[in-house]
Each structure stands twice: as C-alpha cells, then as structure tokens.
Amino acid sequence: MFQALLIDKTDAGQTVAIQSLHDDALPDGDVTVDVACSSLNYKDGLAITGASPVVRKFPMVPGIDFCGTVSASSHPDFAPGDAVVLNGWGVGEGHWGGMAQRARVKGDWLVPLPSAFTPEQAMAIGTAGYTAMLCVLALERHGVTPASGPVVVTGAAGGVGTVAVAVLAHLGYEVHAVTGRLSETEFLKSLGAAEVIDRATLSAPGKPLAKERWAGAVDVAGGQVLANVCAAMKYRGVVAACGLAGGMGFPATVAPFILRGVTLAGIDSVMAPKADRLQAWARLATDLPMHHLQALTTTVGLSEVAALAPAILAGQVRGRVVVKVA
C-alpha cells in the first residue's frame, strides 16, 4: 500500500484527496520507483484546481515530476537501487505522476539522478529549473553571450524565473527581472538580477517595434508580455518562450522578426529528447549556484498541496515548492 494525492471527477465535480492505494492500482510501466519528492508546478496547479483541463483521464495522481529510487525494473538501463529523476512525458496529465509514494513509468522517461544533487535538491530544481536550463541552452545555441547585452527574464519570481535569473547571473549575463511583485525586488537582486522591472510596463499593448533593450529573453508569460518583449529585442536577439502564465495569445506583428532578425525559440520540456535532458541536468550541476537553492525553495507535505495550488496559479508562490512524499 502507498499514499497518493488522487484527483477524481464525477457528475458532482472534481475531488482531490489523499488516499491509500494498492500497488495493483499503479499504471503500466517497466520501472517502479519509490518516490522521495515531487514538486508543485504551474501545470500541477491547473490540474489540482481544475482551472484548465490538463488532466486527460481520471482518476489521476498529479505531479509532473519526481525523484526517487528504483524498486523494480525490467528496463535494461535501470536496476533496483538506482536514483532517478523524471520530468514531463505527460505524467500527472495522462499517466499517474509524482505526488504519491510510488510510481510506475516507462524507463525511457527516466534519467539518472546527477550525483551532485540529493532528491530534495533535484526537486528544488524540478521541471521548472530543468525548463529554465533548456531556455539558457537555447540562448547559447543561437549565439547569445554575456557580451551580447542584457537578458530579460519574465515571471522572474516564479519557479522557472528564479532558476533562470540565478543561472544567467552566474554565467555572467546582465539579467533584467520582470515581476508583478515588486516586493520581491531584493530577493531577485540577491539571485543576481541587475535590474527589476514592473510587469505592468509590459502588460499593455505597445508598438510593433520598441527601443532595443535586450539581446536575449526567457519568457514564461506569453500573451502581451511576450509581444512587448519581442518588440524590444536588439538586432538578432533571441527569445526563449516556455510558458503561458499571461495567456496563450500572441498579439504581435512580424516586424521584430523581419526587421531585426529576432528569433523566437519555442521551448518544450515535456517531450524533449533524452540527450537534451541529460545536457540540461549536467549543466544545472555546474551552473546553478547551490547556495541559492535553499532561498528558492519551500518544502511541504502531500496534505498541504491542494491548498497551495490556487496560490501558484495566482502568482503568489515564490520560487520552487518541493513536495516530500516519502
């Protein structure tokens, strides 16, 4: 038997409760993992509150990532006792996820836990931090260096944003942090932000082309914020877009792309190839200052997750939330 946070849906509506389940209830997979930690991400907030139909079948265990130890495996790459991490692949949406003491998944979805991290640290990074590193890698791949000019990070006080700010600053970039919570200014500067910008200045419709400000961008907002960021990119600037917290729309023109040669690079962390995942986790081990992790992280138990879900959707949660399930 194991404990799990279970989302179910009936004609009366959606329910979320901790339940005791038998191993026979686990979905198909060739690796079973004793989960140590998961984390609370924006998509988990959507699933738990029902604010968006991200859950594709019920009942569902949320948690789009987890870290733990293999307890049984028929996959050639993993054996009992191996420490592993999972990010994405539709867990918590179409396949039971990490907010349970046990998970069963395809071994192809797992990567070894880097020796630099404990399970708690891996989930303090979690899908948000792994996504942030994919964005940084995209900027580098397109030639953005610290000498190119400032890099802007939207949603800077959230999970992706905080890791992106810390990593970029560590790598020597001048980081401009955009947030709707100016009360977090000192916190963001402690992570390395050189400037903190009020999100409101980017939330209203702007010009097709604005004054050139940034050589690179990590955007989690989408919507009008993304449109204004693109309009203010330097010549041949690069925007890594990975989120839609500000909306799925993109009320922009083609002007930045055809007059300034701006690149809009889409970042998908859910189905990213294994090679990209291994590279991202390897770089996190070297380029994320570990002393920042504690400041970025709040740790909760399974019983606290449902109450926190609305807060993460409202942008009221700083940094990362680790969920200890073991």
XYZ file of C-alpha atoms in Angstrom:
326
model
C 0.000 0.000 0.000
C 1.097 3.581 -0.604
C -0.261 7.089 -0.088
C -1.193 9.228 -3.080
C -2.870 12.534 -3.829
C -5.696 11.492 -6.143
C -7.799 13.695 -8.408
C -11.151 12.271 -9.433
C -14.135 13.651 -11.300
C -17.805 12.760 -11.155
C -21.021 14.433 -12.229
C -20.858 16.361 -8.961
C -17.469 17.846 -9.853
C -13.761 17.313 -9.187
C -12.382 15.972 -5.912
C -8.821 15.962 -4.570
C -7.888 13.761 -1.613
C -5.055 11.710 -0.165
C -5.857 8.027 -0.463
C -4.234 4.694 0.404
C -3.791 2.616 -2.734
C -2.544 -0.875 -3.508
C 0.364 -1.415 -5.889
C -2.058 -3.146 -8.250
C -3.606 0.273 -8.925
C -0.389 1.595 -10.483
C -0.444 2.144 -14.260
C 1.591 0.130 -16.752
C 5.335 0.644 -16.971
C 8.612 -1.237 -16.838
C 10.114 0.635 -13.864
C 8.607 1.077 -10.387
C 10.015 3.908 -8.276
C 9.785 4.620 -4.564
C 9.219 8.359 -4.773
C 11.078 10.611 -2.354
C 9.979 14.025 -3.610
C 7.874 15.744 -6.231
C 7.289 19.453 -6.751
C 4.370 21.798 -7.284
C 4.427 23.422 -10.718
C 2.030 25.731 -12.561
C 0.623 22.823 -14.568
C 0.033 20.890 -11.330
C -1.906 23.890 -10.051
C -4.109 23.772 -13.151
C -4.705 20.034 -12.671
C -5.466 20.166 -8.946
C -7.808 23.151 -9.135
C -9.432 22.052 -12.390
C -8.810 25.571 -13.732
C -7.753 24.076 -17.065
C -8.443 20.609 -18.480
C -4.846 19.390 -18.341
C -5.890 16.042 -16.809
C -6.816 13.763 -19.673
C -8.250 10.858 -17.687
C -9.477 10.180 -14.175
C -8.585 9.199 -11.540
C -5.191 10.885 -11.781
C -2.209 11.351 -9.486
C -0.809 14.839 -10.215
C 2.861 15.770 -10.190
C 4.651 16.381 -13.482
C 7.999 15.421 -11.981
C 9.511 13.272 -9.258
C 12.749 11.920 -7.871
C 13.219 8.595 -6.139
C 14.802 5.155 -6.077
C 14.034 2.260 -8.418
C 12.395 -0.615 -6.555
C 11.711 -2.896 -9.551
C 12.719 -2.781 -13.196
C 12.590 -4.783 -16.406
C 14.229 -1.924 -18.332
C 17.858 -2.571 -19.339
C 19.089 0.857 -18.223
C 17.803 0.740 -14.630
C 18.120 -1.615 -11.675
C 16.742 -1.622 -8.118
C 18.578 0.947 -6.026
C 19.205 3.410 -8.873
C 18.379 7.045 -8.110
C 16.313 8.585 -10.913
C 14.549 11.783 -11.982
C 11.515 12.214 -14.207
C 10.314 15.455 -15.822
C 7.323 15.688 -18.144
C 6.290 12.931 -20.578
C 2.649 13.591 -19.681
C 2.852 12.264 -16.126
C 0.296 13.991 -13.943
C -1.825 14.521 -17.066
C -2.366 11.194 -18.846
C -0.209 8.927 -16.660
C -0.038 8.900 -12.855
C 2.564 11.353 -11.620
C 4.842 12.081 -8.713
C 2.562 13.115 -5.852
C 2.480 9.606 -4.476
C 4.851 7.386 -2.556
C 5.160 5.040 -5.523
C 5.152 5.476 -9.295
C 5.336 3.116 -12.250
C 6.533 4.540 -15.574
C 8.398 3.748 -18.760
C 12.123 3.536 -18.166
C 12.711 5.606 -21.301
C 11.201 8.570 -19.427
C 13.779 8.447 -16.633
C 17.252 9.924 -16.329
C 19.805 9.081 -13.646
C 19.892 11.490 -10.719
C 23.138 13.502 -11.053
C 25.457 12.757 -8.139
C 25.639 16.486 -7.381
C 22.051 16.513 -6.106
C 20.058 14.968 -3.297
C 16.441 14.082 -4.165
C 15.281 17.228 -2.346
C 17.692 19.396 -4.322
C 16.669 17.746 -7.594
C 13.050 18.651 -6.939
C 14.003 22.115 -5.705
C 15.169 22.427 -9.309
C 12.401 20.239 -10.721
C 10.683 20.670 -14.052
C 10.765 24.449 -13.669
C 14.530 24.553 -13.228
C 15.131 21.992 -15.949
C 12.953 24.102 -18.274
C 14.907 27.224 -17.325
C 18.137 25.471 -18.286
C 16.657 24.386 -21.625
C 15.967 28.088 -22.238
C 19.528 29.059 -21.344
C 20.872 26.362 -23.667
C 18.673 27.725 -26.472
C 20.062 31.241 -25.981
C 23.610 29.865 -26.108
C 22.840 27.739 -29.159
C 21.670 30.870 -31.000
C 24.816 32.774 -30.087
C 23.697 34.949 -27.158
C 26.648 35.578 -24.846
C 27.146 37.918 -21.880
C 28.872 40.323 -24.295
C 25.733 40.458 -26.475
C 23.850 42.603 -23.965
C 21.245 42.278 -21.199
C 18.922 39.283 -20.961
C 15.386 39.713 -19.634
C 13.507 37.073 -17.628
C 9.732 37.394 -17.254
C 7.846 35.820 -14.358
C 11.141 36.197 -12.549
C 9.864 35.413 -9.047
C 8.278 32.116 -10.126
C 9.758 28.653 -10.484
C 11.276 28.954 -13.969
C 12.171 32.594 -13.496
C 14.126 32.278 -10.273
C 16.328 29.492 -11.632
C 16.822 31.340 -14.926
C 17.892 34.509 -13.091
C 20.326 32.603 -10.869
C 21.891 30.602 -13.711
C 22.202 33.521 -16.138
C 23.725 35.776 -13.494
C 26.190 33.032 -12.538
C 27.208 32.736 -16.198
C 27.980 36.447 -16.339
C 24.892 37.853 -18.061
C 23.335 41.170 -17.065
C 19.876 39.991 -16.022
C 16.759 42.159 -16.039
C 13.993 40.517 -13.994
C 10.328 41.216 -14.772
C 7.802 40.578 -11.997
C 4.342 41.598 -10.905
C 5.567 41.509 -7.298
C 7.965 44.373 -6.744
C 8.071 43.300 -3.092
C 10.445 40.572 -4.357
C 12.974 43.093 -5.683
C 15.627 42.444 -3.046
C 15.167 38.694 -3.348
C 15.659 38.836 -7.126
C 18.732 41.030 -6.733
C 20.130 38.502 -4.260
C 19.883 35.917 -7.067
C 21.897 38.180 -9.336
C 19.355 40.397 -11.113
C 20.902 43.732 -12.090
C 17.519 45.398 -12.652
C 13.942 44.601 -11.603
C 11.127 45.722 -13.907
C 7.436 46.087 -13.061
C 5.420 43.663 -15.198
C 2.802 46.381 -15.692
C 5.191 48.220 -18.013
C 4.990 45.278 -20.433
C 1.344 44.307 -19.968
C -0.386 46.902 -22.168
C -0.391 46.914 -25.970
C 2.787 48.530 -27.297
C 4.418 49.494 -30.562
C 5.290 46.880 -33.201
C 8.928 47.909 -32.650
C 10.114 49.415 -29.382
C 13.501 50.747 -28.346
C 16.129 47.995 -28.488
C 16.813 46.771 -24.932
C 17.673 43.091 -24.709
C 19.886 40.581 -26.513
C 18.065 37.588 -25.062
C 14.941 36.690 -23.154
C 13.453 33.844 -21.146
C 9.684 34.234 -21.239
C 7.159 32.311 -19.159
C 4.294 34.745 -19.664
C 3.241 34.616 -23.285
C 0.437 36.990 -24.285
C 1.006 40.730 -24.375
C 4.174 40.497 -22.283
C 5.819 38.227 -24.859
C 4.724 40.522 -27.693
C 6.301 43.541 -25.976
C 9.483 41.628 -25.165
C 9.886 40.635 -28.821
C 9.336 44.251 -29.888
C 12.157 45.426 -27.608
C 14.807 42.903 -28.635
C 18.142 44.018 -30.030
C 19.111 43.173 -33.596
C 19.317 39.381 -33.897
C 18.102 38.951 -30.331
C 16.732 35.605 -29.179
C 13.605 34.932 -27.128
C 13.204 31.506 -25.487
C 9.467 31.101 -24.843
C 8.386 28.347 -22.466
C 5.171 29.425 -20.722
C 1.702 30.915 -20.943
C 1.052 32.313 -17.482
C -0.060 35.572 -19.095
C -2.179 33.949 -21.791
C -1.942 31.768 -24.888
C -2.442 34.647 -27.301
C 0.400 36.428 -29.089
C -0.814 39.905 -30.119
C 2.314 40.834 -32.062
C 3.449 41.737 -35.570
C 6.173 40.230 -37.722
C 8.196 43.467 -37.506
C 10.759 42.273 -34.912
C 11.412 39.090 -36.865
C 11.846 40.554 -40.356
C 13.318 43.978 -39.497
C 15.607 42.997 -36.614
C 16.122 39.309 -37.325
C 14.774 38.344 -33.909
C 14.487 34.596 -33.208
C 11.544 33.223 -31.227
C 12.657 29.820 -29.923
C 9.943 27.595 -28.515
C 10.982 25.511 -25.516
C 9.144 22.252 -24.803
C 10.261 20.423 -21.688
C 7.611 17.681 -21.768
C 8.766 15.663 -24.780
C 12.365 16.861 -25.027
C 14.791 14.141 -26.212
C 16.840 12.326 -23.598
C 20.085 13.871 -24.832
C 18.711 17.353 -24.141
C 17.571 16.283 -20.671
C 20.968 14.860 -19.789
C 22.688 18.023 -21.012
C 20.311 20.249 -19.047
C 20.798 18.320 -15.807
C 24.579 18.224 -16.307
C 24.658 21.985 -16.771
C 22.437 22.558 -13.745
C 25.006 20.663 -11.691
C 27.718 23.128 -12.724
C 25.904 26.412 -13.431
C 23.211 26.734 -10.746
C 24.797 28.109 -7.564
C 23.760 25.619 -4.917
C 23.612 28.247 -2.176
C 20.631 29.776 -3.959
C 18.536 26.594 -3.822
C 17.562 26.936 -0.175
C 16.435 30.530 -0.666
C 14.417 29.480 -3.701
C 12.632 26.607 -2.007
C 9.645 25.928 0.227
C 9.067 22.331 1.358
C 5.592 20.931 2.056
C 3.904 17.565 2.573
C 1.199 15.964 0.445
C -1.502 17.247 2.801
C -0.560 20.866 2.012
C -0.517 20.650 -1.777
C -4.220 21.159 -2.535
C -4.346 24.384 -0.529
C -1.258 25.776 -2.290
C -2.459 25.046 -5.828
C -4.623 28.203 -6.204
C -1.753 30.344 -4.908
C 0.675 29.151 -7.576
C -1.873 29.997 -10.282
C -2.306 33.462 -8.785
C 1.438 34.086 -8.886
C 1.652 34.205 -5.108
C 4.300 31.491 -4.685
C 7.971 32.482 -4.680
C 10.449 30.150 -6.353
C 10.052 26.423 -6.010
C 7.814 24.177 -3.881
C 9.213 20.725 -3.019
C 6.638 18.101 -2.049
C 8.076 15.447 0.283
C 6.092 12.266 -0.191
C 8.397 9.617 1.304
